[in-house]
Amino acid sequence: MLLLVVFAALVAVGLFGYGDFGETLRQLANFPVTHLFAALALASLNYVLRFLRWSYYLHVLEIKLSLASSALVFLSGLAMSITPGKTGEVLKSYLLRDRTGVPVSTSLPAVVMERLTDLVAVILLGLVGLALLPTPVLVTLSVALVFCGAGLLAVTSKHSQRLVDLPLLRRWKSDLLNSHDSLRALAAPRVMLAAVGLGAVAWFCEGMALWVILQGLDSPLAMYKVLPIYAASTLVGAITTIPGGLGGTEGSMVVLLQQSGLARDVASAGTLLVRVVTLCFAVLLGLAALVWVKRIRRAPWPEPSSLRIKG
């Protein structure tokens, strides 16, 4: 954690230096507080929409949990935004197990599908600005979308069940079959459509947060130009697998903003602010929720009938 904080500080210093310390600091000092609160509200709306998707997934898997407990488990996962590819969000499955008795193998696919539908939503958001992004970025987005679809089809196919009979996997056969059933339930067309739709609107809100911040910096960039820049930068950060996308997200965002005509100091200040509003805010919310959820007395386990997966 200490190394991560140091790395984040180095990234921030790098952004300050790249945009010129004095000019970047001036941009931040003159930034309207109203725009900051508006950006935070949009980031919060992102979490609300993603929580609705999380709740929908639990409903599909028939995992019964009170709204308050479900919200705390979901928010706790935000603390794991600083892990590579957000893989630390598997924590939510363990918190669910402790609260409900549902096996990790049953709920883990919900966490996996959250990440997958987030990825698809961000890619679709990026493809909205086809003519605005560099060719390499467009190719990366398109290839990533194809791989997402192919991977999902492969994992959820009935034939993939045969893999659990391999000697290497046989010892986990029961858990793997359980996860496979959950994945198939969550990959149903109607479920996928709703999940991707919620994800797209959620990430649209975060893209709008960047636009609001740039407006506060007197940037002339239109929203339809800002959204694909935010999406592409987020994807680059995810591909690097560096915790929190640190370095990759900021670097690509500054470059794309500059290519769109913004000065270095404005691009650097905008990138710093949007990362505070999204990444830092998310981690702080997650840590607060994680501390709180650990204090709540463990709830009684549900009856086995409540652990069935809808067909």
PDB file of C-alpha atoms in Angstrom:
ATOM      1  CA  MET A   1       0.000   0.000   0.000  1.00  0.00           C
ATOM      2  CA  LEU A   2       2.857   2.374   0.860  1.00  0.00           C
ATOM      3  CA  LEU A   3       4.520   1.693  -2.492  1.00  0.00           C
ATOM      4  CA  LEU A   4       1.226   2.395  -4.240  1.00  0.00           C
ATOM      5  CA  VAL A   5       0.838   5.732  -2.444  1.00  0.00           C
ATOM      6  CA  VAL A   6       4.406   6.649  -3.393  1.00  0.00           C
ATOM      7  CA  PHE A   7       3.766   5.677  -7.019  1.00  0.00           C
ATOM      8  CA  ALA A   8       0.541   7.715  -7.101  1.00  0.00           C
ATOM      9  CA  ALA A   9       2.427  10.689  -5.668  1.00  0.00           C
ATOM     10  CA  LEU A  10       5.102  10.313  -8.348  1.00  0.00           C
ATOM     11  CA  VAL A  11       2.430  10.245 -11.065  1.00  0.00           C
ATOM     12  CA  ALA A  12       0.895  13.430  -9.626  1.00  0.00           C
ATOM     13  CA  VAL A  13       4.300  15.124  -9.490  1.00  0.00           C
ATOM     14  CA  GLY A  14       4.922  14.019 -13.065  1.00  0.00           C
ATOM     15  CA  LEU A  15       1.658  15.605 -14.195  1.00  0.00           C
ATOM     16  CA  PHE A  16       2.506  18.819 -12.368  1.00  0.00           C
ATOM     17  CA  GLY A  17       5.941  18.878 -13.965  1.00  0.00           C
ATOM     18  CA  TYR A  18       4.673  18.092 -17.441  1.00  0.00           C
ATOM     19  CA  GLY A  19       2.097  20.868 -17.321  1.00  0.00           C
ATOM     20  CA  ASP A  20       4.556  23.299 -15.672  1.00  0.00           C
ATOM     21  CA  PHE A  21       4.275  23.422 -11.885  1.00  0.00           C
ATOM     22  CA  GLY A  22       3.308  27.078 -11.702  1.00  0.00           C
ATOM     23  CA  GLU A  23       0.697  27.020 -14.463  1.00  0.00           C
ATOM     24  CA  THR A  24      -0.858  23.733 -13.357  1.00  0.00           C
ATOM     25  CA  LEU A  25      -1.072  24.964  -9.767  1.00  0.00           C
ATOM     26  CA  ARG A  26      -2.693  28.188 -10.991  1.00  0.00           C
ATOM     27  CA  GLN A  27      -5.314  26.196 -12.901  1.00  0.00           C
ATOM     28  CA  LEU A  28      -6.095  24.145  -9.790  1.00  0.00           C
ATOM     29  CA  ALA A  29      -6.229  27.203  -7.513  1.00  0.00           C
ATOM     30  CA  ASN A  30      -8.740  28.932  -9.796  1.00  0.00           C
ATOM     31  CA  PHE A  31     -10.913  25.857 -10.318  1.00  0.00           C
ATOM     32  CA  PRO A  32     -14.567  26.527  -9.309  1.00  0.00           C
ATOM     33  CA  VAL A  33     -15.732  24.499  -6.310  1.00  0.00           C
ATOM     34  CA  THR A  34     -19.179  24.154  -7.890  1.00  0.00           C
ATOM     35  CA  HIS A  35     -17.667  22.215 -10.799  1.00  0.00           C
ATOM     36  CA  LEU A  36     -15.820  19.977  -8.347  1.00  0.00           C
ATOM     37  CA  PHE A  37     -19.056  19.085  -6.541  1.00  0.00           C
ATOM     38  CA  ALA A  38     -20.819  18.515  -9.864  1.00  0.00           C
ATOM     39  CA  ALA A  39     -18.070  16.113 -10.938  1.00  0.00           C
ATOM     40  CA  LEU A  40     -18.281  14.289  -7.591  1.00  0.00           C
ATOM     41  CA  ALA A  41     -22.056  13.990  -8.029  1.00  0.00           C
ATOM     42  CA  LEU A  42     -21.568  12.427 -11.472  1.00  0.00           C
ATOM     43  CA  ALA A  43     -18.993  10.002 -10.076  1.00  0.00           C
ATOM     44  CA  SER A  44     -21.456   9.096  -7.314  1.00  0.00           C
ATOM     45  CA  LEU A  45     -24.161   8.471  -9.922  1.00  0.00           C
ATOM     46  CA  ASN A  46     -21.752   6.059 -11.588  1.00  0.00           C
ATOM     47  CA  TYR A  47     -21.568   4.059  -8.346  1.00  0.00           C
ATOM     48  CA  VAL A  48     -25.357   4.113  -7.914  1.00  0.00           C
ATOM     49  CA  LEU A  49     -25.913   2.705 -11.405  1.00  0.00           C
ATOM     50  CA  ARG A  50     -23.261   0.041 -10.948  1.00  0.00           C
ATOM     51  CA  PHE A  51     -24.833  -0.877  -7.606  1.00  0.00           C
ATOM     52  CA  LEU A  52     -28.159  -1.379  -9.396  1.00  0.00           C
ATOM     53  CA  ARG A  53     -26.392  -3.778 -11.750  1.00  0.00           C
ATOM     54  CA  TRP A  54     -24.811  -5.571  -8.774  1.00  0.00           C
ATOM     55  CA  SER A  55     -28.237  -5.903  -7.127  1.00  0.00           C
ATOM     56  CA  TYR A  56     -29.679  -7.252 -10.376  1.00  0.00           C
ATOM     57  CA  TYR A  57     -26.936  -9.878 -10.557  1.00  0.00           C
ATOM     58  CA  LEU A  58     -27.658 -10.994  -6.989  1.00  0.00           C
ATOM     59  CA  HIS A  59     -31.357 -11.215  -7.874  1.00  0.00           C
ATOM     60  CA  VAL A  60     -30.606 -13.404 -10.907  1.00  0.00           C
ATOM     61  CA  LEU A  61     -28.452 -15.699  -8.747  1.00  0.00           C
ATOM     62  CA  GLU A  62     -31.111 -15.647  -5.997  1.00  0.00           C
ATOM     63  CA  ILE A  63     -28.633 -14.442  -3.386  1.00  0.00           C
ATOM     64  CA  LYS A  64     -30.738 -12.831  -0.683  1.00  0.00           C
ATOM     65  CA  LEU A  65     -29.241  -9.887   1.184  1.00  0.00           C
ATOM     66  CA  SER A  66     -30.685  -6.723   2.699  1.00  0.00           C
ATOM     67  CA  LEU A  67     -30.313  -3.555   0.632  1.00  0.00           C
ATOM     68  CA  ALA A  68     -28.044  -1.940   3.227  1.00  0.00           C
ATOM     69  CA  SER A  69     -25.746  -4.965   3.514  1.00  0.00           C
ATOM     70  CA  SER A  70     -25.622  -5.344  -0.258  1.00  0.00           C
ATOM     71  CA  ALA A  71     -24.681  -1.682  -0.628  1.00  0.00           C
ATOM     72  CA  LEU A  72     -21.897  -2.008   1.941  1.00  0.00           C
ATOM     73  CA  VAL A  73     -20.500  -5.097   0.224  1.00  0.00           C
ATOM     74  CA  PHE A  74     -20.607  -3.321  -3.133  1.00  0.00           C
ATOM     75  CA  LEU A  75     -18.986  -0.151  -1.820  1.00  0.00           C
ATOM     76  CA  SER A  76     -16.294  -2.206  -0.076  1.00  0.00           C
ATOM     77  CA  GLY A  77     -15.268  -3.431  -3.500  1.00  0.00           C
ATOM     78  CA  LEU A  78     -14.432   0.143  -4.511  1.00  0.00           C
ATOM     79  CA  ALA A  79     -11.461  -0.004  -2.153  1.00  0.00           C
ATOM     80  CA  MET A  80     -10.052  -2.613  -4.529  1.00  0.00           C
ATOM     81  CA  SER A  81     -10.009  -0.127  -7.432  1.00  0.00           C
ATOM     82  CA  ILE A  82      -6.293   0.212  -6.760  1.00  0.00           C
ATOM     83  CA  THR A  83      -5.587  -3.474  -7.424  1.00  0.00           C
ATOM     84  CA  PRO A  84      -4.378  -4.604 -10.890  1.00  0.00           C
ATOM     85  CA  GLY A  85      -7.427  -4.854 -13.151  1.00  0.00           C
ATOM     86  CA  LYS A  86      -9.580  -4.481 -10.002  1.00  0.00           C
ATOM     87  CA  THR A  87      -8.959  -8.169  -9.336  1.00  0.00           C
ATOM     88  CA  GLY A  88      -9.150  -7.437  -5.626  1.00  0.00           C
ATOM     89  CA  GLU A  89     -12.919  -7.049  -5.990  1.00  0.00           C
ATOM     90  CA  VAL A  90     -13.111 -10.800  -5.418  1.00  0.00           C
ATOM     91  CA  LEU A  91     -13.267  -9.575  -1.817  1.00  0.00           C
ATOM     92  CA  LYS A  92     -16.990  -9.000  -2.377  1.00  0.00           C
ATOM     93  CA  SER A  93     -17.563 -12.721  -2.843  1.00  0.00           C
ATOM     94  CA  TYR A  94     -15.908 -13.455   0.503  1.00  0.00           C
ATOM     95  CA  LEU A  95     -17.941 -10.739   2.220  1.00  0.00           C
ATOM     96  CA  LEU A  96     -21.095 -12.254   0.727  1.00  0.00           C
ATOM     97  CA  ARG A  97     -20.067 -15.688   1.943  1.00  0.00           C
ATOM     98  CA  ASP A  98     -19.563 -14.361   5.463  1.00  0.00           C
ATOM     99  CA  ARG A  99     -22.921 -12.587   5.436  1.00  0.00           C
ATOM    100  CA  THR A 100     -25.109 -15.160   3.671  1.00  0.00           C
ATOM    101  CA  GLY A 101     -23.268 -18.467   3.507  1.00  0.00           C
ATOM    102  CA  VAL A 102     -23.359 -18.431  -0.309  1.00  0.00           C
ATOM    103  CA  PRO A 103     -20.248 -20.195  -1.673  1.00  0.00           C
ATOM    104  CA  VAL A 104     -17.644 -17.970  -3.284  1.00  0.00           C
ATOM    105  CA  SER A 105     -17.927 -20.068  -6.434  1.00  0.00           C
ATOM    106  CA  THR A 106     -21.572 -18.997  -6.785  1.00  0.00           C
ATOM    107  CA  SER A 107     -21.090 -15.239  -6.436  1.00  0.00           C
ATOM    108  CA  LEU A 108     -17.639 -14.840  -8.006  1.00  0.00           C
ATOM    109  CA  PRO A 109     -19.100 -14.886 -11.553  1.00  0.00           C
ATOM    110  CA  ALA A 110     -21.100 -11.771 -10.612  1.00  0.00           C
ATOM    111  CA  VAL A 111     -17.829  -9.961  -9.883  1.00  0.00           C
ATOM    112  CA  VAL A 112     -16.318 -11.256 -13.125  1.00  0.00           C
ATOM    113  CA  MET A 113     -19.348 -10.162 -15.146  1.00  0.00           C
ATOM    114  CA  GLU A 114     -19.211  -6.723 -13.530  1.00  0.00           C
ATOM    115  CA  ARG A 115     -15.709  -6.263 -14.885  1.00  0.00           C
ATOM    116  CA  LEU A 116     -16.595  -7.706 -18.280  1.00  0.00           C
ATOM    117  CA  THR A 117     -19.686  -5.540 -18.778  1.00  0.00           C
ATOM    118  CA  ASP A 118     -17.714  -2.509 -17.561  1.00  0.00           C
ATOM    119  CA  LEU A 119     -15.114  -3.263 -20.207  1.00  0.00           C
ATOM    120  CA  VAL A 120     -17.741  -3.640 -22.938  1.00  0.00           C
ATOM    121  CA  ALA A 121     -19.477  -0.427 -21.818  1.00  0.00           C
ATOM    122  CA  VAL A 122     -16.220   1.567 -21.839  1.00  0.00           C
ATOM    123  CA  ILE A 123     -15.307   0.194 -25.269  1.00  0.00           C
ATOM    124  CA  LEU A 124     -18.719   1.157 -26.674  1.00  0.00           C
ATOM    125  CA  LEU A 125     -18.335   4.621 -25.153  1.00  0.00           C
ATOM    126  CA  GLY A 126     -14.943   4.950 -26.830  1.00  0.00           C
ATOM    127  CA  LEU A 127     -16.262   3.824 -30.196  1.00  0.00           C
ATOM    128  CA  VAL A 128     -18.796   6.677 -30.105  1.00  0.00           C
ATOM    129  CA  GLY A 129     -15.953   8.977 -31.137  1.00  0.00           C
ATOM    130  CA  LEU A 130     -14.634   6.877 -34.024  1.00  0.00           C
ATOM    131  CA  ALA A 131     -13.331   9.840 -36.010  1.00  0.00           C
ATOM    132  CA  LEU A 132     -11.715  11.496 -32.997  1.00  0.00           C
ATOM    133  CA  LEU A 133      -9.386   8.749 -31.760  1.00  0.00           C
ATOM    134  CA  PRO A 134      -6.033   7.683 -33.239  1.00  0.00           C
ATOM    135  CA  THR A 135      -6.100   4.532 -35.386  1.00  0.00           C
ATOM    136  CA  PRO A 136      -4.076   2.407 -32.877  1.00  0.00           C
ATOM    137  CA  VAL A 137      -6.596   3.236 -30.143  1.00  0.00           C
ATOM    138  CA  LEU A 138      -9.537   2.324 -32.387  1.00  0.00           C
ATOM    139  CA  VAL A 139      -7.900  -0.967 -33.339  1.00  0.00           C
ATOM    140  CA  THR A 140      -7.275  -1.756 -29.663  1.00  0.00           C
ATOM    141  CA  LEU A 141     -10.896  -0.985 -28.759  1.00  0.00           C
ATOM    142  CA  SER A 142     -12.255  -3.129 -31.596  1.00  0.00           C
ATOM    143  CA  VAL A 143      -9.969  -6.080 -30.842  1.00  0.00           C
ATOM    144  CA  ALA A 144     -10.813  -5.879 -27.127  1.00  0.00           C
ATOM    145  CA  LEU A 145     -14.537  -5.951 -27.929  1.00  0.00           C
ATOM    146  CA  VAL A 146     -14.121  -9.025 -30.145  1.00  0.00           C
ATOM    147  CA  PHE A 147     -12.065 -10.821 -27.484  1.00  0.00           C
ATOM    148  CA  CYS A 148     -14.678 -10.025 -24.825  1.00  0.00           C
ATOM    149  CA  GLY A 149     -17.428 -11.557 -26.932  1.00  0.00           C
ATOM    150  CA  ALA A 150     -15.397 -14.601 -27.948  1.00  0.00           C
ATOM    151  CA  GLY A 151     -14.199 -15.218 -24.407  1.00  0.00           C
ATOM    152  CA  LEU A 152     -17.703 -15.014 -22.981  1.00  0.00           C
ATOM    153  CA  LEU A 153     -19.082 -17.419 -25.582  1.00  0.00           C
ATOM    154  CA  ALA A 154     -16.267 -19.880 -24.944  1.00  0.00           C
ATOM    155  CA  VAL A 155     -16.568 -19.853 -21.153  1.00  0.00           C
ATOM    156  CA  THR A 156     -20.357 -20.123 -21.041  1.00  0.00           C
ATOM    157  CA  SER A 157     -20.768 -22.797 -23.716  1.00  0.00           C
ATOM    158  CA  LYS A 158     -21.945 -26.246 -22.654  1.00  0.00           C
ATOM    159  CA  HIS A 159     -18.813 -27.778 -24.151  1.00  0.00           C
ATOM    160  CA  SER A 160     -16.602 -25.843 -21.716  1.00  0.00           C
ATOM    161  CA  GLN A 161     -18.014 -27.991 -18.896  1.00  0.00           C
ATOM    162  CA  ARG A 162     -15.905 -30.865 -20.169  1.00  0.00           C
ATOM    163  CA  LEU A 163     -12.759 -29.022 -19.128  1.00  0.00           C
ATOM    164  CA  VAL A 164     -13.506 -29.700 -15.461  1.00  0.00           C
ATOM    165  CA  ASP A 165     -12.768 -33.388 -16.070  1.00  0.00           C
ATOM    166  CA  LEU A 166      -9.145 -32.606 -16.873  1.00  0.00           C
ATOM    167  CA  PRO A 167      -6.797 -34.047 -14.210  1.00  0.00           C
ATOM    168  CA  LEU A 168      -5.527 -30.577 -13.359  1.00  0.00           C
ATOM    169  CA  LEU A 169      -9.032 -29.225 -12.658  1.00  0.00           C
ATOM    170  CA  ARG A 170     -10.839 -32.289 -11.331  1.00  0.00           C
ATOM    171  CA  ARG A 171     -10.223 -31.457  -7.678  1.00  0.00           C
ATOM    172  CA  TRP A 172     -12.209 -28.213  -8.110  1.00  0.00           C
ATOM    173  CA  LYS A 173     -14.934 -29.799 -10.250  1.00  0.00           C
ATOM    174  CA  SER A 174     -17.835 -28.948  -7.940  1.00  0.00           C
ATOM    175  CA  ASP A 175     -16.843 -25.292  -7.552  1.00  0.00           C
ATOM    176  CA  LEU A 176     -16.100 -24.886 -11.254  1.00  0.00           C
ATOM    177  CA  LEU A 177     -19.453 -26.339 -12.272  1.00  0.00           C
ATOM    178  CA  ASN A 178     -21.160 -24.053  -9.776  1.00  0.00           C
ATOM    179  CA  SER A 179     -19.368 -21.022 -11.236  1.00  0.00           C
ATOM    180  CA  HIS A 180     -20.175 -22.176 -14.752  1.00  0.00           C
ATOM    181  CA  ASP A 181     -23.892 -22.317 -13.920  1.00  0.00           C
ATOM    182  CA  SER A 182     -23.728 -18.804 -12.479  1.00  0.00           C
ATOM    183  CA  LEU A 183     -21.883 -17.500 -15.528  1.00  0.00           C
ATOM    184  CA  ARG A 184     -24.447 -18.997 -17.880  1.00  0.00           C
ATOM    185  CA  ALA A 185     -27.259 -17.387 -15.887  1.00  0.00           C
ATOM    186  CA  LEU A 186     -25.571 -13.968 -15.964  1.00  0.00           C
ATOM    187  CA  ALA A 187     -24.635 -14.267 -19.641  1.00  0.00           C
ATOM    188  CA  ALA A 188     -28.257 -14.707 -20.733  1.00  0.00           C
ATOM    189  CA  PRO A 189     -29.062 -12.100 -23.435  1.00  0.00           C
ATOM    190  CA  ARG A 190     -31.646 -10.203 -21.360  1.00  0.00           C
ATOM    191  CA  VAL A 191     -29.291 -10.034 -18.377  1.00  0.00           C
ATOM    192  CA  MET A 192     -26.328  -8.962 -20.513  1.00  0.00           C
ATOM    193  CA  LEU A 193     -28.367  -6.270 -22.244  1.00  0.00           C
ATOM    194  CA  ALA A 194     -29.500  -4.770 -18.945  1.00  0.00           C
ATOM    195  CA  ALA A 195     -26.007  -5.001 -17.412  1.00  0.00           C
ATOM    196  CA  VAL A 196     -24.212  -3.428 -20.377  1.00  0.00           C
ATOM    197  CA  GLY A 197     -26.887  -0.733 -20.571  1.00  0.00           C
ATOM    198  CA  LEU A 198     -26.445   0.199 -16.909  1.00  0.00           C
ATOM    199  CA  GLY A 199     -22.674   0.065 -17.308  1.00  0.00           C
ATOM    200  CA  ALA A 200     -22.728   2.314 -20.371  1.00  0.00           C
ATOM    201  CA  VAL A 201     -24.818   4.970 -18.602  1.00  0.00           C
ATOM    202  CA  ALA A 202     -22.609   4.680 -15.503  1.00  0.00           C
ATOM    203  CA  TRP A 203     -19.388   5.253 -17.428  1.00  0.00           C
ATOM    204  CA  PHE A 204     -21.053   7.982 -19.470  1.00  0.00           C
ATOM    205  CA  CYS A 205     -21.544   9.786 -16.137  1.00  0.00           C
ATOM    206  CA  GLU A 206     -17.841   9.506 -15.300  1.00  0.00           C
ATOM    207  CA  GLY A 207     -16.961  10.739 -18.785  1.00  0.00           C
ATOM    208  CA  MET A 208     -19.262  13.695 -18.137  1.00  0.00           C
ATOM    209  CA  ALA A 209     -17.349  14.326 -14.904  1.00  0.00           C
ATOM    210  CA  LEU A 210     -14.212  14.920 -16.993  1.00  0.00           C
ATOM    211  CA  TRP A 211     -16.173  17.238 -19.292  1.00  0.00           C
ATOM    212  CA  VAL A 212     -17.506  19.237 -16.308  1.00  0.00           C
ATOM    213  CA  ILE A 213     -13.969  19.543 -14.942  1.00  0.00           C
ATOM    214  CA  LEU A 214     -12.654  20.766 -18.289  1.00  0.00           C
ATOM    215  CA  GLN A 215     -15.497  23.293 -18.427  1.00  0.00           C
ATOM    216  CA  GLY A 216     -14.312  24.571 -15.058  1.00  0.00           C
ATOM    217  CA  LEU A 217     -10.861  24.998 -16.603  1.00  0.00           C
ATOM    218  CA  ASP A 218     -12.421  27.045 -19.445  1.00  0.00           C
ATOM    219  CA  SER A 219     -11.819  24.291 -21.986  1.00  0.00           C
ATOM    220  CA  PRO A 220     -13.739  24.587 -25.279  1.00  0.00           C
ATOM    221  CA  LEU A 221     -13.885  20.807 -25.830  1.00  0.00           C
ATOM    222  CA  ALA A 222     -17.363  19.497 -26.613  1.00  0.00           C
ATOM    223  CA  MET A 223     -18.775  16.557 -24.672  1.00  0.00           C
ATOM    224  CA  TYR A 224     -18.777  14.257 -27.714  1.00  0.00           C
ATOM    225  CA  LYS A 225     -15.008  14.744 -27.922  1.00  0.00           C
ATOM    226  CA  VAL A 226     -14.339  14.292 -24.206  1.00  0.00           C
ATOM    227  CA  LEU A 227     -16.275  11.027 -23.744  1.00  0.00           C
ATOM    228  CA  PRO A 228     -14.166   8.864 -26.112  1.00  0.00           C
ATOM    229  CA  ILE A 229     -10.985  10.360 -24.648  1.00  0.00           C
ATOM    230  CA  TYR A 230     -12.048   9.324 -21.157  1.00  0.00           C
ATOM    231  CA  ALA A 231     -13.074   5.863 -22.353  1.00  0.00           C
ATOM    232  CA  ALA A 232      -9.840   5.257 -24.268  1.00  0.00           C
ATOM    233  CA  SER A 233      -7.697   6.428 -21.332  1.00  0.00           C
ATOM    234  CA  THR A 234      -9.603   4.190 -18.921  1.00  0.00           C
ATOM    235  CA  LEU A 235      -9.087   1.219 -21.218  1.00  0.00           C
ATOM    236  CA  VAL A 236      -5.355   1.928 -21.569  1.00  0.00           C
ATOM    237  CA  GLY A 237      -5.070   2.027 -17.780  1.00  0.00           C
ATOM    238  CA  ALA A 238      -6.885  -1.309 -17.528  1.00  0.00           C
ATOM    239  CA  ILE A 239      -4.665  -2.933 -20.163  1.00  0.00           C
ATOM    240  CA  THR A 240      -1.479  -1.949 -18.326  1.00  0.00           C
ATOM    241  CA  THR A 241      -2.689  -3.988 -15.288  1.00  0.00           C
ATOM    242  CA  ILE A 242      -0.908  -1.460 -13.065  1.00  0.00           C
ATOM    243  CA  PRO A 243      -2.843  -0.897  -9.805  1.00  0.00           C
ATOM    244  CA  GLY A 244      -5.512   1.720 -10.399  1.00  0.00           C
ATOM    245  CA  GLY A 245      -4.294   2.124 -13.971  1.00  0.00           C
ATOM    246  CA  LEU A 246      -1.790   4.610 -12.542  1.00  0.00           C
ATOM    247  CA  GLY A 247       0.493   6.079 -15.153  1.00  0.00           C
ATOM    248  CA  GLY A 248      -1.253   4.536 -18.145  1.00  0.00           C
ATOM    249  CA  THR A 249      -4.582   6.307 -17.638  1.00  0.00           C
ATOM    250  CA  GLU A 250      -3.032   9.675 -16.821  1.00  0.00           C
ATOM    251  CA  GLY A 251      -0.437   9.559 -19.588  1.00  0.00           C
ATOM    252  CA  SER A 252      -2.886   8.605 -22.327  1.00  0.00           C
ATOM    253  CA  MET A 253      -5.462  11.133 -21.122  1.00  0.00           C
ATOM    254  CA  VAL A 254      -2.991  14.018 -21.187  1.00  0.00           C
ATOM    255  CA  VAL A 255      -1.781  13.040 -24.666  1.00  0.00           C
ATOM    256  CA  LEU A 256      -5.306  12.712 -26.095  1.00  0.00           C
ATOM    257  CA  LEU A 257      -6.427  15.987 -24.508  1.00  0.00           C
ATOM    258  CA  GLN A 258      -3.414  17.759 -25.980  1.00  0.00           C
ATOM    259  CA  GLN A 259      -4.089  16.246 -29.387  1.00  0.00           C
ATOM    260  CA  SER A 260      -7.571  17.742 -29.099  1.00  0.00           C
ATOM    261  CA  GLY A 261      -6.074  21.200 -28.728  1.00  0.00           C
ATOM    262  CA  LEU A 262      -5.709  21.732 -24.970  1.00  0.00           C
ATOM    263  CA  ALA A 263      -2.622  23.346 -23.469  1.00  0.00           C
ATOM    264  CA  ARG A 264      -0.320  21.242 -21.300  1.00  0.00           C
ATOM    265  CA  ASP A 265      -1.320  22.909 -18.047  1.00  0.00           C
ATOM    266  CA  VAL A 266      -5.054  22.495 -18.728  1.00  0.00           C
ATOM    267  CA  ALA A 267      -4.633  18.854 -19.791  1.00  0.00           C
ATOM    268  CA  SER A 268      -2.524  18.086 -16.710  1.00  0.00           C
ATOM    269  CA  ALA A 269      -4.840  19.894 -14.284  1.00  0.00           C
ATOM    270  CA  GLY A 270      -7.924  18.242 -15.803  1.00  0.00           C
ATOM    271  CA  THR A 271      -6.357  14.800 -15.562  1.00  0.00           C
ATOM    272  CA  LEU A 272      -5.323  15.342 -11.938  1.00  0.00           C
ATOM    273  CA  LEU A 273      -8.784  16.524 -10.949  1.00  0.00           C
ATOM    274  CA  VAL A 274     -10.700  13.739 -12.672  1.00  0.00           C
ATOM    275  CA  ARG A 275      -8.481  11.107 -11.048  1.00  0.00           C
ATOM    276  CA  VAL A 276      -9.122  12.647  -7.626  1.00  0.00           C
ATOM    277  CA  VAL A 277     -12.872  12.721  -8.315  1.00  0.00           C
ATOM    278  CA  THR A 278     -12.997   9.137  -9.603  1.00  0.00           C
ATOM    279  CA  LEU A 279     -10.143   6.947  -8.340  1.00  0.00           C
ATOM    280  CA  CYS A 280      -9.324   8.661  -5.024  1.00  0.00           C
ATOM    281  CA  PHE A 281     -12.986   9.233  -4.159  1.00  0.00           C
ATOM    282  CA  ALA A 282     -13.828   5.603  -4.945  1.00  0.00           C
ATOM    283  CA  VAL A 283     -11.007   4.228  -2.807  1.00  0.00           C
ATOM    284  CA  LEU A 284     -11.940   6.440   0.158  1.00  0.00           C
ATOM    285  CA  LEU A 285     -15.602   5.393  -0.101  1.00  0.00           C
ATOM    286  CA  GLY A 286     -14.550   1.767  -0.350  1.00  0.00           C
ATOM    287  CA  LEU A 287     -12.270   1.913   2.673  1.00  0.00           C
ATOM    288  CA  ALA A 288     -14.996   3.567   4.758  1.00  0.00           C
ATOM    289  CA  ALA A 289     -17.518   0.895   3.719  1.00  0.00           C
ATOM    290  CA  LEU A 290     -15.023  -1.897   4.369  1.00  0.00           C
ATOM    291  CA  VAL A 291     -14.409  -0.672   7.912  1.00  0.00           C
ATOM    292  CA  TRP A 292     -18.159  -0.423   8.503  1.00  0.00           C
ATOM    293  CA  VAL A 293     -19.092  -3.810   7.049  1.00  0.00           C
ATOM    294  CA  LYS A 294     -16.545  -5.525   9.274  1.00  0.00           C
ATOM    295  CA  ARG A 295     -18.324  -4.112  12.322  1.00  0.00           C
ATOM    296  CA  ILE A 296     -21.719  -5.503  11.402  1.00  0.00           C
ATOM    297  CA  ARG A 297     -22.719  -8.700  13.140  1.00  0.00           C
ATOM    298  CA  ARG A 298     -22.812 -11.689  10.844  1.00  0.00           C
ATOM    299  CA  ALA A 299     -26.311 -12.467   9.600  1.00  0.00           C
ATOM    300  CA  PRO A 300     -27.810 -15.961   9.824  1.00  0.00           C
ATOM    301  CA  TRP A 301     -27.327 -18.212   6.843  1.00  0.00           C
ATOM    302  CA  PRO A 302     -30.266 -18.580   4.466  1.00  0.00           C
ATOM    303  CA  GLU A 303     -32.125 -21.757   3.756  1.00  0.00           C
ATOM    304  CA  PRO A 304     -30.558 -23.870   0.979  1.00  0.00           C
ATOM    305  CA  SER A 305     -33.556 -23.118  -1.254  1.00  0.00           C
ATOM    306  CA  SER A 306     -32.456 -19.497  -1.459  1.00  0.00           C
ATOM    307  CA  LEU A 307     -29.162 -20.481  -3.063  1.00  0.00           C
ATOM    308  CA  ARG A 308     -30.642 -21.821  -6.297  1.00  0.00           C
ATOM    309  CA  ILE A 309     -29.747 -20.156  -9.561  1.00  0.00           C
ATOM    310  CA  LYS A 310     -32.501 -19.086 -11.884  1.00  0.00           C
ATOM    311  CA  GLY A 311     -32.512 -20.982 -15.125  1.00  0.00           C
TER     312      GLY A 311
END
